[in-house]
Short mmCIF file of C-alpha atoms in Angstrom, two decimals:
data_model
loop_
_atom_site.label_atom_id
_atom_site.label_comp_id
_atom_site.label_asym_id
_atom_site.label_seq_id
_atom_site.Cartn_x
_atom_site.Cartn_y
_atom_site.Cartn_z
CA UNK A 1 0.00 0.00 0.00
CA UNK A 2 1.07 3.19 -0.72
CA UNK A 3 2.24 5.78 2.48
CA UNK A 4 -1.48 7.06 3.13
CA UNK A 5 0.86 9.78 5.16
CA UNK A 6 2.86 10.96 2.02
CA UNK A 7 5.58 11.69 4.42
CA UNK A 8 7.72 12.07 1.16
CA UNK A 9 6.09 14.00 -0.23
CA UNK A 10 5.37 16.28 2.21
CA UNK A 11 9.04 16.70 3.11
CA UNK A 12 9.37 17.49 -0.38
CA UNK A 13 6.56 20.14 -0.23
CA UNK A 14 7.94 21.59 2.97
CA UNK A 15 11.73 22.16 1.74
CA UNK A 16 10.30 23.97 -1.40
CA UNK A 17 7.86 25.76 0.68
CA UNK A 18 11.20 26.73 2.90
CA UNK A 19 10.81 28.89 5.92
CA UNK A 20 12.41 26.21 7.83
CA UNK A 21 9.33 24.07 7.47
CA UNK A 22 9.00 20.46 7.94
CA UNK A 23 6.67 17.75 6.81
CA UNK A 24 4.70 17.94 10.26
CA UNK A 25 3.46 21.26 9.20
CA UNK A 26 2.25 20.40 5.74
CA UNK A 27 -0.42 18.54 4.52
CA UNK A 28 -0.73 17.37 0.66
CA UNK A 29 -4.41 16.35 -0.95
CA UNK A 30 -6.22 15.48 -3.53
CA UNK A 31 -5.81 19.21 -4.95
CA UNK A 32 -6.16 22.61 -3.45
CA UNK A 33 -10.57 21.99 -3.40
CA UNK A 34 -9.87 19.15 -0.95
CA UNK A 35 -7.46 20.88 1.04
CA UNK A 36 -10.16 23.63 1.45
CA UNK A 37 -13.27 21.21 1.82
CA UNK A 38 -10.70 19.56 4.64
CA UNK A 39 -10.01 22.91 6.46
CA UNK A 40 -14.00 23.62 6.90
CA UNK A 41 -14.80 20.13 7.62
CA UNK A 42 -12.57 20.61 10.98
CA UNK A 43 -13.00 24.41 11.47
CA UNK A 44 -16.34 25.07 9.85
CA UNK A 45 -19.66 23.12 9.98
CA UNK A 46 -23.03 23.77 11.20
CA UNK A 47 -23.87 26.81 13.53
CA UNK A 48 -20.24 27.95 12.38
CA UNK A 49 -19.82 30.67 9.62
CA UNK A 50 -16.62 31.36 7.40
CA UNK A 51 -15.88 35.02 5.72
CA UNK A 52 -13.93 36.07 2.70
CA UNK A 53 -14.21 39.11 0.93
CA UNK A 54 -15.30 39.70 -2.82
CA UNK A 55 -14.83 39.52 -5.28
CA UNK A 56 -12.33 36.47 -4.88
CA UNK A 57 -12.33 32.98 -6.02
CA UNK A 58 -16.16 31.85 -6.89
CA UNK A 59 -15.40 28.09 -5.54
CA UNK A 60 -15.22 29.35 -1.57
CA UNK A 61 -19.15 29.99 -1.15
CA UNK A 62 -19.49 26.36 -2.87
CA UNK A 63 -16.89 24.80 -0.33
CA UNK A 64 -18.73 26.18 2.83
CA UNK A 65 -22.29 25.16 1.48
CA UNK A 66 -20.74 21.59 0.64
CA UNK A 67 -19.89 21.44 4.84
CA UNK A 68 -23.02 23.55 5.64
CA UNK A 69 -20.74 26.60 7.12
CA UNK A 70 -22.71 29.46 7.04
CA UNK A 71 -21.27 31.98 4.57
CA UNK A 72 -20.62 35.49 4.41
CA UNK A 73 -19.12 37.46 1.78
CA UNK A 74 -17.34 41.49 2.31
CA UNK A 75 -16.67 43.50 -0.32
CA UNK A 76 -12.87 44.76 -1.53
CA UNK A 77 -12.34 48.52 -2.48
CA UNK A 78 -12.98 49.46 -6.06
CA UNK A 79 -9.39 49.10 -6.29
CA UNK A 80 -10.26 45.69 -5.37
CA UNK A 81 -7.55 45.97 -2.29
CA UNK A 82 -8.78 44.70 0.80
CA UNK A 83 -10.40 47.22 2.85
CA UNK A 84 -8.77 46.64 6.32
CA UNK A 85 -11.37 48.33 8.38
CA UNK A 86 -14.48 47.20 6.68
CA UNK A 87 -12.66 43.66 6.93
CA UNK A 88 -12.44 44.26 10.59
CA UNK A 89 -15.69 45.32 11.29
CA UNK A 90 -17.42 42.55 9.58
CA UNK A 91 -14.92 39.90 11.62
CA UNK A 92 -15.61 41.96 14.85
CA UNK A 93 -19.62 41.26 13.96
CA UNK A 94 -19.83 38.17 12.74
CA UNK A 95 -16.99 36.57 14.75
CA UNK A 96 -16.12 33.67 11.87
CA UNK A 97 -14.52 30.22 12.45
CA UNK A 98 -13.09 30.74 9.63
CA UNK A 99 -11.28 33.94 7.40
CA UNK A 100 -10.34 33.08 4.09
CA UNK A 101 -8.45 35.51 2.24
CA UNK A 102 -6.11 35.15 -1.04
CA UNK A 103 -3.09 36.84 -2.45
CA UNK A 104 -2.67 36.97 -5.03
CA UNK A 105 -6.70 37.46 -5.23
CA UNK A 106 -8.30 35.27 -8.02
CA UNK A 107 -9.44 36.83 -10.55
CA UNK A 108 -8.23 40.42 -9.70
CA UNK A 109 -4.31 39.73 -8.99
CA UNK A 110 -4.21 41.79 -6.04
CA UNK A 111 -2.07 40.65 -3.33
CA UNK A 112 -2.66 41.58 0.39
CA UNK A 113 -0.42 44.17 2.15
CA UNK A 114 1.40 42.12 5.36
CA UNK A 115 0.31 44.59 7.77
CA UNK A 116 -3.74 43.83 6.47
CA UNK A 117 -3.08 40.19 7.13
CA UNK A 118 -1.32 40.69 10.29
CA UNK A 119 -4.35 42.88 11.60
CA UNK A 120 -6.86 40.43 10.47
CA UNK A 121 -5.12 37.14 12.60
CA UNK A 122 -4.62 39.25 15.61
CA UNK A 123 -8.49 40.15 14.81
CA UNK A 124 -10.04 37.01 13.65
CA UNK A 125 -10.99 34.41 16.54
CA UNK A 126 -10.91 31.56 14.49
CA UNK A 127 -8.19 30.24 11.87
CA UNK A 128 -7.41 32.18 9.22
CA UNK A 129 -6.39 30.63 5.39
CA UNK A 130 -4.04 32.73 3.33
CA UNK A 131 -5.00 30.69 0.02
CA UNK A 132 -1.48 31.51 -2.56
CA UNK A 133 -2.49 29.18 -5.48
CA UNK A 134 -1.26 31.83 -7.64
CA UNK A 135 1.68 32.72 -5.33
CA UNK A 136 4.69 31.90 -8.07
CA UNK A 137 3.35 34.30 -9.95
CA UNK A 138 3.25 37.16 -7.34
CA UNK A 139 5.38 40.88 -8.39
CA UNK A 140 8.83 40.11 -6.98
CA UNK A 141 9.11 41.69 -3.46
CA UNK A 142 5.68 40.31 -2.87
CA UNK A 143 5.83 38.54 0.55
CA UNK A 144 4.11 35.48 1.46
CA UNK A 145 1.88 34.59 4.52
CA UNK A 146 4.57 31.82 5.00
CA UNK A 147 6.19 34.23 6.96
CA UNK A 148 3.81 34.47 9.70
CA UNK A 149 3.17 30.94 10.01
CA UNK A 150 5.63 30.77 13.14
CA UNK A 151 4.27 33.99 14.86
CA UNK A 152 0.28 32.67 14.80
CA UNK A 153 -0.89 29.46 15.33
CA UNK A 154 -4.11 29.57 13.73
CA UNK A 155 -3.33 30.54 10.11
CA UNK A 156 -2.73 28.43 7.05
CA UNK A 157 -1.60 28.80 4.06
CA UNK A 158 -2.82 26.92 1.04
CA UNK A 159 -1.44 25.95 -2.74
CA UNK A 160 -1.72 24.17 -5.40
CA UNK A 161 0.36 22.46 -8.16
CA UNK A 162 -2.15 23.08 -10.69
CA UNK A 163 -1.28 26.52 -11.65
CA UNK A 164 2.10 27.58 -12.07
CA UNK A 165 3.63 24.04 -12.28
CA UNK A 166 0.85 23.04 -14.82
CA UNK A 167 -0.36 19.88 -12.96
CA UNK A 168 -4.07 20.25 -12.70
CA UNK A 169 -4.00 16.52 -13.73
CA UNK A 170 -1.90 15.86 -10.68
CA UNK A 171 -4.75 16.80 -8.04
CA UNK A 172 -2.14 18.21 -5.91
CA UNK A 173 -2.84 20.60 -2.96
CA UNK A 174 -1.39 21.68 -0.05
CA UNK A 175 -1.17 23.87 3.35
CA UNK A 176 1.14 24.42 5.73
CA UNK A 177 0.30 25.27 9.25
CA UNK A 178 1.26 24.64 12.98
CA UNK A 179 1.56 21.08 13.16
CA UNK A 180 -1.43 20.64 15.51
CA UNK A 181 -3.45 22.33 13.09
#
């Protein structure tokens, strides 16, 4: 039988991912949907509601329906930047389980300032996913949520092989996290 643990794999994942991760804090599945479906399954559910802000990837609403987690959707600026306060607000009200958020932002290519992301895991009371399936083709200089990973135990960040590396076919996904996560 084949390692149902993928502890290979995973190791692989991790030293690309770098940041001094290891395969304990990465998980691989059967592409970036699963991984997703996965995170609400544990953190979402009924009488629990998950948050994202549009517009942003069309799947999300779709993935909390599929684990009936209640959904609500902000808006982004015009600029289609995340609005930081409004973003605030709406966690401060609604108090999610879950925060997804994505930089680069599918469709609009807009990647989240570090300080925004920062404010919204000291904010959010739940986990918070930093979805970067498009994050190998982030402007250079462009930072990753990777970096924070260390400093707050309650985010993940998600990827995929299926967009810059081509491998849709593949069903590859991944996130890394704290390793109780």
């Amino acid at each position: 039988y084949p390692d149902r643990e993928a502890v290979e794999l995973r190791t692989s994942l991790a030293s690309y991912l770098g940041h001094e991760l290891t395969a304990e804090r990465v998980w691989a599945a059967n592409g970036s949907n699963e991984v997703m479906q996965q995170v609400l399954q544990a953190f979402g559910g009924p009488g629990r509601t998950a948050v994202s802000f549009a517009p942003t990837y069309s799947m999300y609403p779709e993935y909390a329906r599929n684990t009936h987690t209640r959904w609500v959707a902000g808006r982004r600026r015009d600029d289609f930047g995340l609005d930081v306060d409004a973003a605030l607000a709406l966690i401060a009200t609604e108090r999610p389980d879950v925060v997804i958020l994505t930089s680069p932002n599918n469709p609009t290519g807009t990647a989240l300032d570090p300080a925004h992301t920062r404010a919204i895991l000291e904010a959010a009371p739940g986990v918070v996913v930093v979805d970067e399936a498009y994050a190998e083709f982030r402007r250079d200089g462009t930072p990753s949520a990777l970096e924070l990973l260390d400093e707050f135990p309650r985010l993940l960040v998600t990827r995929t092989m299926s967009k810059a590396f081509a491998l849709a076919g593949g069903r590859l996904g991944y996130v890394a996290a704290d390793a109780a996560i």
